[in-house]
Amino acid sequence: MNSLLKQFNIKPKNYAIYEEAFTHSSYAHDTRQTIDYEKLEFLGDAVIELLVSEHLYKKYKDMDEGALSKARIVIVQSKTLVKAAKVLNLERMIKIGDSLRGLNQISDNILEDVFEAFIGAVYLDQGLIKCQTILKQTIIHLYEIHSLNENLDYKSMLQEYAQKFPKHSITYKLVHNVNGDYWSEVYVNSKKSGIGHGSKIKDAEMQAAKDAYKKLVKGR
């Protein structure tokens, strides 16, 4: 626990709140305690939703509401929270009861819950700024290192945008291929709207869709 807190330069005002964040209900039951991490999990979930929304709103000004929602879903989805919990080795700190000790490993559901509970504890003890720092170094970082191209389907987003207008059409054209470096253009209603390149045709088309989507959204 001390190593985790030190990692984020946290000097706890209330150490007990962090102990609570890592106490599973099975352990509380076995030791006849009345406190486990479930309420902190509830709070942490809301804090994560808020801070991720704020981060996306401020950083990705070219995204519309639909794109922002999709990005937020990617960041706060269960597998991302679980991965962050594993990166921080949170499973080593969880107090579990006898009923769970026979398991080979802590379940992903518990890891997700504990990550949320930890954020809830940090919020109560340190405030929103420290929570934002942790989220930027964990789940937001995990999202951004894979780039928006992998996490957001710009071809689908462009299609959804174009559907707002009558007689919409979207076509992709391969215009260049040199030693496996593909260049594609995308045409929206017969007008060239974006260009992109990549090591695969689908990557080039995705880049072209991203280019077109950003231009169209900014030009609305």
XYZ file of N, CA and C in Angstrom:
660
model
N 0.819 -1.205 0.000
C 0.000 0.000 0.000
C 0.857 1.262 0.000
N 1.861 1.286 0.861
C 2.728 2.461 0.933
C 3.443 2.711 -0.394
N 3.829 1.631 -1.064
C 4.498 1.761 -2.359
C 3.559 2.374 -3.391
N 2.306 1.959 -3.382
C 1.307 2.495 -4.307
C 1.097 3.980 -4.057
N 0.932 4.353 -2.813
C 0.704 5.757 -2.474
C 1.923 6.612 -2.838
N 3.091 6.069 -2.588
C 4.323 6.801 -2.911
C 4.463 7.001 -4.408
N 4.013 6.025 -5.188
C 4.095 6.108 -6.642
C 3.395 7.354 -7.168
N 2.305 7.736 -6.516
C 1.539 8.909 -6.948
C 1.737 10.098 -6.007
N 2.803 10.024 -5.216
C 3.142 11.115 -4.300
C 1.960 11.478 -3.398
N 1.306 10.449 -2.877
C 0.172 10.654 -1.983
C 0.639 10.545 -0.530
N 0.429 11.619 0.217
C 0.679 11.605 1.658
C -0.686 11.570 2.338
N -1.126 10.367 2.720
C -2.515 10.204 3.175
C -2.861 11.001 4.424
N -4.014 11.626 4.354
C -4.561 12.296 5.530
C -5.369 11.295 6.359
N -5.920 10.330 5.655
C -6.734 9.292 6.300
C -6.342 7.937 5.717
N -5.387 7.288 6.333
C -4.877 6.017 5.803
C -5.959 4.942 5.785
N -6.870 5.017 6.736
C -7.914 3.996 6.860
C -8.804 3.919 5.621
N -8.971 5.049 4.932
C -9.838 5.044 3.755
C -9.253 4.184 2.645
N -7.912 4.096 2.595
C -7.255 3.257 1.590
C -7.345 1.785 1.975
N -7.274 1.514 3.260
C -7.487 0.140 3.730
C -8.890 -0.322 3.353
N -9.847 0.563 3.525
C -11.234 0.253 3.171
C -11.372 -0.053 1.683
N -10.632 0.703 0.852
C -10.727 0.545 -0.599
C -10.276 -0.830 -1.066
N -9.494 -1.525 -0.254
C -8.978 -2.835 -0.649
C -9.550 -3.968 0.198
N -10.649 -3.705 0.880
C -11.286 -4.718 1.716
C -12.514 -5.291 1.018
N -12.417 -6.550 0.607
C -13.534 -7.224 -0.052
C -14.576 -7.611 0.995
N -15.819 -7.708 0.565
C -16.907 -8.026 1.498
C -16.707 -9.376 2.182
N -16.043 -10.317 1.509
C -15.805 -11.632 2.112
C -14.864 -11.524 3.315
N -13.886 -10.639 3.211
C -12.952 -10.414 4.326
C -13.666 -9.699 5.467
N -14.486 -8.715 5.117
C -15.251 -7.994 6.141
C -16.167 -8.958 6.886
N -16.756 -9.890 6.155
C -17.646 -10.876 6.779
C -16.875 -11.781 7.728
N -15.738 -12.268 7.279
C -14.947 -13.196 8.105
C -14.416 -12.530 9.360
N -14.098 -11.257 9.280
C -13.511 -10.547 10.413
C -14.547 -9.716 11.168
N -15.813 -9.878 10.771
C -16.930 -9.197 11.433
C -16.783 -7.678 11.394
N -16.291 -7.191 10.271
C -16.249 -5.748 10.045
C -17.515 -5.318 9.320
N -17.818 -4.061 9.416
C -19.018 -3.532 8.750
C -18.657 -2.708 7.513
N -17.373 -2.609 7.215
C -16.935 -1.761 6.108
C -16.193 -2.581 5.058
N -16.564 -2.392 3.796
C -15.813 -2.956 2.668
C -15.725 -1.881 1.586
N -15.236 -2.265 0.409
C -14.963 -1.247 -0.615
C -16.156 -0.838 -1.459
N -17.324 -1.411 -1.232
C -18.433 -1.219 -2.160
C -18.904 0.233 -2.265
N -18.968 0.962 -1.174
C -19.401 2.364 -1.237
C -18.341 3.226 -1.927
N -17.078 2.927 -1.680
C -16.015 3.663 -2.357
C -16.010 3.356 -3.846
N -16.345 2.126 -4.191
C -16.464 1.741 -5.603
C -17.541 2.579 -6.286
N -18.666 2.735 -5.625
C -19.775 3.544 -6.138
C -19.326 4.980 -6.376
N -18.600 5.536 -5.429
C -18.117 6.910 -5.556
C -17.058 7.023 -6.648
N -16.118 6.088 -6.655
C -15.040 6.125 -7.637
C -15.538 6.037 -9.059
N -16.571 5.247 -9.281
C -17.157 5.115 -10.609
C -17.627 6.479 -11.124
N -18.278 7.252 -10.262
C -18.776 8.574 -10.646
C -17.621 9.544 -10.888
N -16.588 9.471 -10.065
C -15.427 10.353 -10.216
C -14.717 10.073 -11.540
N -14.539 8.803 -11.864
C -13.888 8.416 -13.120
C -14.675 8.929 -14.319
N -15.980 8.743 -14.281
C -16.840 9.200 -15.381
C -16.703 10.710 -15.592
N -16.711 11.449 -14.503
C -16.615 12.902 -14.582
C -15.263 13.345 -15.141
N -14.182 12.821 -14.581
C -12.851 13.289 -14.954
C -12.451 12.863 -16.366
N -12.872 11.682 -16.783
C -12.604 11.257 -18.158
C -13.383 12.133 -19.136
N -14.619 12.451 -18.792
C -15.432 13.335 -19.641
C -14.783 14.710 -19.767
N -14.296 15.238 -18.648
C -13.638 16.543 -18.665
C -12.376 16.512 -19.525
N -11.589 15.449 -19.371
C -10.356 15.327 -20.153
C -10.653 15.307 -21.646
N -11.613 14.511 -22.056
C -11.950 14.400 -23.471
C -12.500 15.718 -24.009
N -13.360 16.362 -23.228
C -13.965 17.630 -23.642
C -12.893 18.691 -23.900
N -11.895 18.755 -23.033
C -10.867 19.787 -23.146
C -9.821 19.460 -24.212
N -9.482 18.183 -24.372
C -8.378 17.824 -25.268
C -8.806 17.621 -26.710
N -9.981 17.027 -26.922
C -10.398 16.678 -28.282
C -11.540 17.592 -28.730
N -11.174 18.819 -29.039
C -12.173 19.842 -29.341
C -12.860 19.621 -30.688
N -12.267 18.776 -31.527
C -12.863 18.525 -32.839
C -13.918 17.427 -32.798
N -14.036 16.743 -31.685
C -15.005 15.648 -31.576
C -16.398 16.187 -31.251
N -17.401 15.590 -31.881
C -18.766 15.930 -31.502
C -19.192 15.065 -30.310
N -20.409 15.275 -29.870
C -20.875 14.576 -28.662
C -20.860 13.062 -28.824
N -21.223 12.591 -30.005
C -21.237 11.148 -30.240
C -19.852 10.535 -30.164
N -18.874 11.204 -30.749
C -17.501 10.706 -30.728
C -16.925 10.739 -29.318
N -17.242 11.803 -28.587
C -16.778 11.898 -27.203
C -17.343 10.763 -26.360
N -18.602 10.448 -26.583
C -19.239 9.357 -25.828
C -18.568 8.019 -26.126
N -18.247 7.788 -27.406
C -17.587 6.543 -27.783
C -16.200 6.442 -27.167
N -15.481 7.565 -27.159
C -14.148 7.570 -26.564
C -14.225 7.296 -25.070
N -15.196 7.886 -24.419
C -15.352 7.671 -22.974
C -15.664 6.210 -22.671
N -16.493 5.599 -23.504
C -16.819 4.191 -23.316
C -15.569 3.332 -23.394
N -14.699 3.644 -24.360
C -13.449 2.892 -24.511
C -12.587 3.021 -23.260
N -12.503 4.233 -22.720
C -11.620 4.479 -21.581
C -12.150 3.846 -20.302
N -13.440 3.945 -20.056
C -13.980 3.483 -18.766
C -14.529 2.060 -18.829
N -14.360 1.382 -19.961
C -14.866 0.020 -20.047
C -14.114 -0.894 -19.078
N -14.744 -1.989 -18.742
C -14.220 -2.896 -17.718
C -12.799 -3.356 -18.000
N -12.512 -3.751 -19.238
C -11.196 -4.323 -19.524
C -10.076 -3.298 -19.359
N -10.395 -2.010 -19.578
C -9.387 -0.977 -19.368
C -9.113 -0.780 -17.886
N -10.166 -0.773 -17.074
C -9.994 -0.631 -15.629
C -9.239 -1.828 -15.053
N -9.553 -3.016 -15.554
C -8.862 -4.221 -15.101
C -7.384 -4.157 -15.455
N -7.091 -3.730 -16.672
C -5.692 -3.630 -17.097
C -4.937 -2.632 -16.226
N -5.571 -1.514 -15.913
C -4.941 -0.514 -15.054
C -4.686 -1.089 -13.665
N -5.648 -1.859 -13.151
C -5.478 -2.485 -11.835
C -4.296 -3.442 -11.837
N -4.126 -4.168 -12.941
C -3.017 -5.109 -13.048
C -1.680 -4.381 -13.173
N -1.678 -3.289 -13.918
C -0.450 -2.496 -14.062
C 0.010 -1.979 -12.700
N -0.943 -1.614 -11.850
C -0.625 -1.086 -10.522
C -0.464 -2.190 -9.471
N -0.634 -3.456 -9.896
C -0.515 -4.601 -8.975
C -1.479 -4.504 -7.798
N -2.682 -4.042 -8.069
C -3.653 -3.875 -6.989
C -4.077 -5.204 -6.369
N -3.976 -6.294 -7.140
C -4.412 -7.590 -6.613
C -3.610 -8.004 -5.386
N -2.398 -7.495 -5.260
C -1.546 -7.862 -4.124
C -2.011 -7.208 -2.829
N -2.870 -6.212 -2.928
C -3.284 -5.459 -1.743
C -4.694 -5.794 -1.276
N -5.425 -6.588 -2.060
C -6.821 -6.854 -1.744
C -6.945 -7.851 -0.592
N -7.746 -7.505 0.387
C -8.027 -8.393 1.507
C -9.275 -9.202 1.169
N -9.116 -10.506 1.074
C -10.244 -11.375 0.742
C -10.480 -12.382 1.857
N -11.695 -12.904 1.908
C -12.057 -13.880 2.930
C -11.712 -15.297 2.525
N -11.961 -16.210 3.431
C -11.628 -17.620 3.213
C -12.339 -18.204 1.996
N -13.534 -17.716 1.707
C -14.311 -18.261 0.595
C -13.650 -18.022 -0.755
N -12.738 -17.055 -0.835
C -12.076 -16.735 -2.100
C -10.619 -17.160 -2.137
N -10.105 -17.664 -1.045
C -8.674 -17.968 -0.988
C -8.279 -19.154 -1.853
N -9.229 -20.007 -2.203
C -8.907 -21.167 -3.018
C -8.782 -20.864 -4.493
N -9.129 -19.636 -4.882
C -9.069 -19.267 -6.296
C -7.623 -19.058 -6.734
N -7.351 -19.393 -7.996
C -5.992 -19.225 -8.515
C -5.605 -17.760 -8.660
N -6.608 -16.920 -8.923
C -6.331 -15.496 -9.070
C -7.582 -14.682 -8.766
N -7.360 -13.434 -8.459
C -8.471 -12.526 -8.209
C -9.230 -12.297 -9.519
N -10.557 -12.319 -9.453
C -11.360 -12.157 -10.666
C -11.243 -10.739 -11.219
N -11.490 -10.612 -12.515
C -11.452 -9.309 -13.159
C -12.504 -8.366 -12.575
N -13.649 -8.919 -12.192
C -14.701 -8.081 -11.601
C -14.219 -7.405 -10.322
N -13.497 -8.153 -9.508
C -12.975 -7.588 -8.264
C -11.901 -6.551 -8.559
N -11.043 -6.828 -9.533
C -9.997 -5.871 -9.895
C -10.601 -4.556 -10.382
N -11.634 -4.654 -11.187
C -12.316 -3.449 -11.666
C -12.909 -2.666 -10.495
N -13.580 -3.380 -9.600
C -14.201 -2.734 -8.440
C -13.161 -2.053 -7.560
N -12.036 -2.720 -7.350
C -11.001 -2.172 -6.470
C -10.360 -0.929 -7.078
N -10.165 -0.930 -8.389
C -9.618 0.272 -9.030
C -10.552 1.450 -8.804
N -11.844 1.231 -8.979
C -12.823 2.297 -8.752
C -12.824 2.728 -7.288
N -12.739 1.755 -6.383
C -12.716 2.075 -4.954
C -11.478 2.883 -4.584
N -10.349 2.533 -5.184
C -9.111 3.273 -4.933
C -9.261 4.729 -5.356
N -9.841 4.954 -6.523
C -10.068 6.321 -6.999
C -11.026 7.048 -6.056
N -12.041 6.344 -5.574
C -12.964 6.946 -4.611
C -12.254 7.364 -3.337
N -11.338 6.519 -2.881
C -10.572 6.831 -1.670
C -9.668 8.035 -1.892
N -9.010 8.072 -3.043
C -8.130 9.202 -3.356
C -8.934 10.499 -3.423
N -10.116 10.425 -4.002
C -10.965 11.615 -4.090
C -11.291 12.163 -2.704
N -11.694 11.289 -1.791
C -12.054 11.727 -0.445
C -10.846 12.246 0.329
N -9.697 11.646 0.090
C -8.503 11.986 0.871
C -7.676 13.103 0.255
N -7.656 13.177 -1.093
C -6.746 14.110 -1.765
C -7.443 15.094 -2.704
N -8.630 14.747 -3.190
C -9.351 15.641 -4.081
C -9.255 15.261 -5.554
N -9.942 16.030 -6.392
C -10.081 15.702 -7.808
C -8.776 15.802 -8.589
N -7.939 16.759 -8.260
C -6.713 16.950 -9.039
C -5.822 15.721 -8.968
N -5.686 15.159 -7.789
C -4.860 13.951 -7.641
C -5.497 12.780 -8.390
N -6.817 12.687 -8.347
C -7.507 11.631 -9.105
C -7.239 11.781 -10.593
N -7.295 13.005 -11.081
C -7.045 13.252 -12.504
C -5.630 12.833 -12.878
N -4.669 13.108 -12.016
C -3.286 12.701 -12.269
C -3.173 11.192 -12.408
N -3.823 10.472 -11.514
C -3.771 9.004 -11.546
C -4.441 8.467 -12.808
N -5.583 9.018 -13.160
C -6.306 8.538 -14.336
C -5.525 8.821 -15.621
N -4.847 9.964 -15.676
C -4.046 10.278 -16.866
C -2.882 9.313 -17.014
N -2.367 8.817 -15.897
C -1.239 7.896 -15.940
C -1.664 6.436 -16.094
N -2.962 6.179 -15.977
C -3.447 4.797 -16.058
C -4.430 4.634 -17.221
N -5.708 4.742 -16.977
C -6.682 4.388 -18.016
C -6.644 5.340 -19.209
N -6.416 6.633 -18.982
C -6.335 7.566 -20.108
C -5.072 7.301 -20.913
N -3.983 7.023 -20.232
C -2.728 6.694 -20.912
C -2.874 5.417 -21.741
N -3.510 4.399 -21.171
C -3.715 3.147 -21.894
C -4.519 3.376 -23.164
N -5.458 4.291 -23.102
C -6.276 4.641 -24.265
C -5.451 5.373 -25.319
N -4.690 6.356 -24.880
C -4.024 7.227 -25.834
C -2.787 6.605 -26.473
N -2.127 5.664 -25.798
C -0.953 5.048 -26.414
C -1.341 4.151 -27.582
N -2.594 3.734 -27.632
C -3.060 2.940 -28.765
C -3.609 3.823 -29.878
N -3.660 5.116 -29.629
C -4.095 6.135 -30.594
C -5.583 6.056 -30.885
N -6.115 7.176 -31.278
C -7.538 7.251 -31.598
C -7.882 6.387 -32.802
N -6.926 6.182 -33.688
C -7.215 5.394 -34.892
C -7.609 3.976 -34.558
N -7.021 3.398 -33.504
C -7.333 2.028 -33.137
C -8.569 1.948 -32.263
N -8.806 2.973 -31.460
C -9.907 2.914 -30.504
C -11.214 3.470 -31.051
N -11.127 4.368 -32.036
C -12.326 4.946 -32.609
C -12.426 4.571 -34.082
N -13.584 4.143 -34.479
C -13.811 3.754 -35.864
C -14.252 4.981 -36.644
N -13.280 5.694 -37.225
C -13.593 6.932 -37.922
C -14.418 6.692 -39.189
N -14.305 5.516 -39.776
C -15.122 5.231 -40.956
C -16.602 5.202 -40.571
N -16.898 4.568 -39.458
C -18.282 4.536 -38.978
C -18.744 5.925 -38.553
N -17.855 6.667 -37.896
C -18.211 8.009 -37.457
C -18.489 8.920 -38.642
N -17.687 8.774 -39.706
C -17.903 9.578 -40.908
C -19.232 9.210 -41.562
N -19.529 7.911 -41.579
C -20.791 7.445 -42.139
C -21.978 8.017 -41.363
N -21.871 7.992 -40.026
C -22.945 8.533 -39.196
C -23.122 10.028 -39.428
N -22.006 10.723 -39.571
C -22.085 12.169 -39.818
C -22.761 12.447 -41.163
N -22.366 11.708 -42.190
C -22.907 11.940 -43.533
C -24.401 11.639 -43.610
N -24.872 10.729 -42.781
C -26.285 10.341 -42.808
C -27.216 11.463 -42.347
N -26.636 12.508 -41.770
C -27.450 13.640 -41.338
C -27.928 14.466 -42.532
N -27.348 14.192 -43.698
C -27.660 14.993 -44.879
C -28.296 14.105 -45.959
N -29.199 14.662 -46.782
C -29.870 13.865 -47.821
C -28.905 13.425 -48.918
N -29.200 12.282 -49.500
C -28.448 11.736 -50.633
C -26.943 11.667 -50.356
N -26.613 11.224 -49.186
C -25.196 11.127 -48.825
C -24.564 9.888 -49.472
N -23.294 9.996 -49.787
C -22.546 8.848 -50.296
C -21.088 9.000 -49.891
N -20.468 7.874 -49.556
C -19.060 7.873 -49.168
C -18.342 6.785 -49.948
N -17.253 7.156 -50.611
C -16.462 6.175 -51.358
C -14.978 6.388 -51.064
N -14.238 5.279 -51.082
C -12.798 5.320 -50.835
C -12.060 4.920 -52.115
N -10.952 5.581 -52.372
C -10.182 5.315 -53.575
C -8.703 5.173 -53.228
N -8.123 4.028 -53.623
C -6.686 3.818 -53.432
C -5.945 4.580 -54.523
N -5.121 5.545 -54.129
C -4.468 6.414 -55.117
C -2.973 6.178 -55.223
N -2.395 5.453 -54.272
C -0.941 5.290 -54.307
C -0.546 4.070 -53.483
N 0.454 3.336 -53.976
C 0.976 2.185 -53.238
C 2.442 1.995 -53.619
N 3.322 2.347 -52.687
C 4.760 2.203 -52.915
C 5.355 1.399 -51.770
N 5.835 0.190 -52.112
C 6.490 -0.668 -51.115
C 5.651 -0.861 -49.852
N 4.390 -1.107 -50.067
C 3.515 -1.372 -48.931
C 3.043 -0.142 -48.188
N 3.287 1.042 -48.703
C 2.797 2.286 -48.113
C 1.594 2.735 -48.942
N 0.411 2.545 -48.392
C -0.829 2.808 -49.135
C -1.352 4.217 -48.849
N -1.860 4.856 -49.906
C -2.504 6.157 -49.775
C -3.934 6.043 -50.306
N -4.881 6.508 -49.514
C -6.283 6.448 -49.918
C -6.943 7.805 -49.773
N -7.913 8.047 -50.626
C -8.725 9.258 -50.533
C -10.161 8.842 -50.240
N -10.882 9.710 -49.552
C -12.290 9.455 -49.301
C -13.102 10.593 -49.905
N -14.174 10.213 -50.570
C -15.054 11.179 -51.221
C -16.411 11.173 -50.547
N -16.846 12.328 -50.121
C -18.171 12.480 -49.517
C -19.034 13.260 -50.497
N -20.090 12.612 -50.976
C -20.946 13.214 -52.009
C -20.122 13.655 -53.220
N -19.222 12.740 -53.659
C -18.376 12.921 -54.843
C -17.300 13.996 -54.684
N -17.180 14.559 -53.494
C -16.155 15.571 -53.250
C -15.046 14.984 -52.390
N -13.781 15.147 -52.863
C -12.668 14.638 -52.065
C -12.606 15.381 -50.745
N -12.714 14.614 -49.655
C -12.822 15.246 -48.338
C -11.676 14.892 -47.397
N -10.894 13.842 -47.723
C -9.804 13.471 -46.843
C -8.836 12.531 -47.509
N -7.617 12.500 -46.981
C -6.591 11.607 -47.504
C -5.804 11.029 -46.333
N -5.353 9.781 -46.507
C -4.583 9.163 -45.440
C -3.702 8.062 -45.981
N -2.730 7.637 -45.162
C -1.863 6.553 -45.604
C -1.580 5.611 -44.433
N -1.150 4.386 -44.781
C -0.845 3.393 -43.770
C -0.211 2.166 -44.390
N 0.185 1.223 -43.558
C 0.849 0.020 -44.055
C -0.152 -0.994 -44.622
N -1.436 -0.743 -44.386
C -2.496 -1.574 -44.950
C -3.542 -0.662 -45.564
N -4.300 -1.204 -46.510
C -5.328 -0.395 -47.161
C -6.358 0.101 -46.137
N -6.759 -0.796 -45.230
C -7.776 -0.398 -44.243
C -7.252 0.703 -43.322
N -5.941 0.686 -43.035
C -5.359 1.745 -42.205
C -5.353 3.075 -42.956
N -5.044 3.019 -44.247
C -5.043 4.227 -45.063
C -6.453 4.811 -45.164
N -7.434 3.939 -45.312
C -8.822 4.401 -45.387
C -9.266 5.005 -44.063
N -8.835 4.400 -42.937
C -9.196 4.929 -41.632
C -8.600 6.316 -41.422
N -7.343 6.489 -41.866
C -6.700 7.798 -41.759
C -7.419 8.831 -42.630
N -7.832 8.398 -43.801
C -8.557 9.307 -44.698
C -9.895 9.699 -44.085
N -10.568 8.715 -43.482
C -11.850 8.996 -42.824
C -11.662 9.956 -41.663
N -10.581 9.760 -40.912
C -10.281 10.664 -39.792
C -10.052 12.081 -40.300
N -9.275 12.201 -41.376
C -8.984 13.512 -41.954
C -10.270 14.198 -42.404
N -11.121 13.440 -43.076
C -12.377 14.006 -43.573
C -13.307 14.367 -42.423
N -13.388 13.486 -41.434
C -14.286 13.720 -40.297
C -13.913 15.012 -39.578
N -12.617 15.201 -39.331
C -12.181 16.401 -38.626
C -12.483 17.662 -39.432
N -12.257 17.600 -40.740
C -12.517 18.770 -41.578
C -14.005 19.099 -41.609
N -14.829 18.075 -41.727
C -16.268 18.300 -41.816
C -16.836 18.827 -40.511
N -16.377 18.258 -39.392
C -16.884 18.685 -38.090
C -16.459 20.120 -37.798
N -15.203 20.441 -38.102
C -14.722 21.801 -37.852
C -15.397 22.802 -38.764
N -15.837 22.317 -39.934
C -16.425 23.243 -40.889
C -17.925 23.403 -40.751
N -18.509 22.718 -39.762
C -19.958 22.803 -39.634
C -20.397 24.200 -39.244
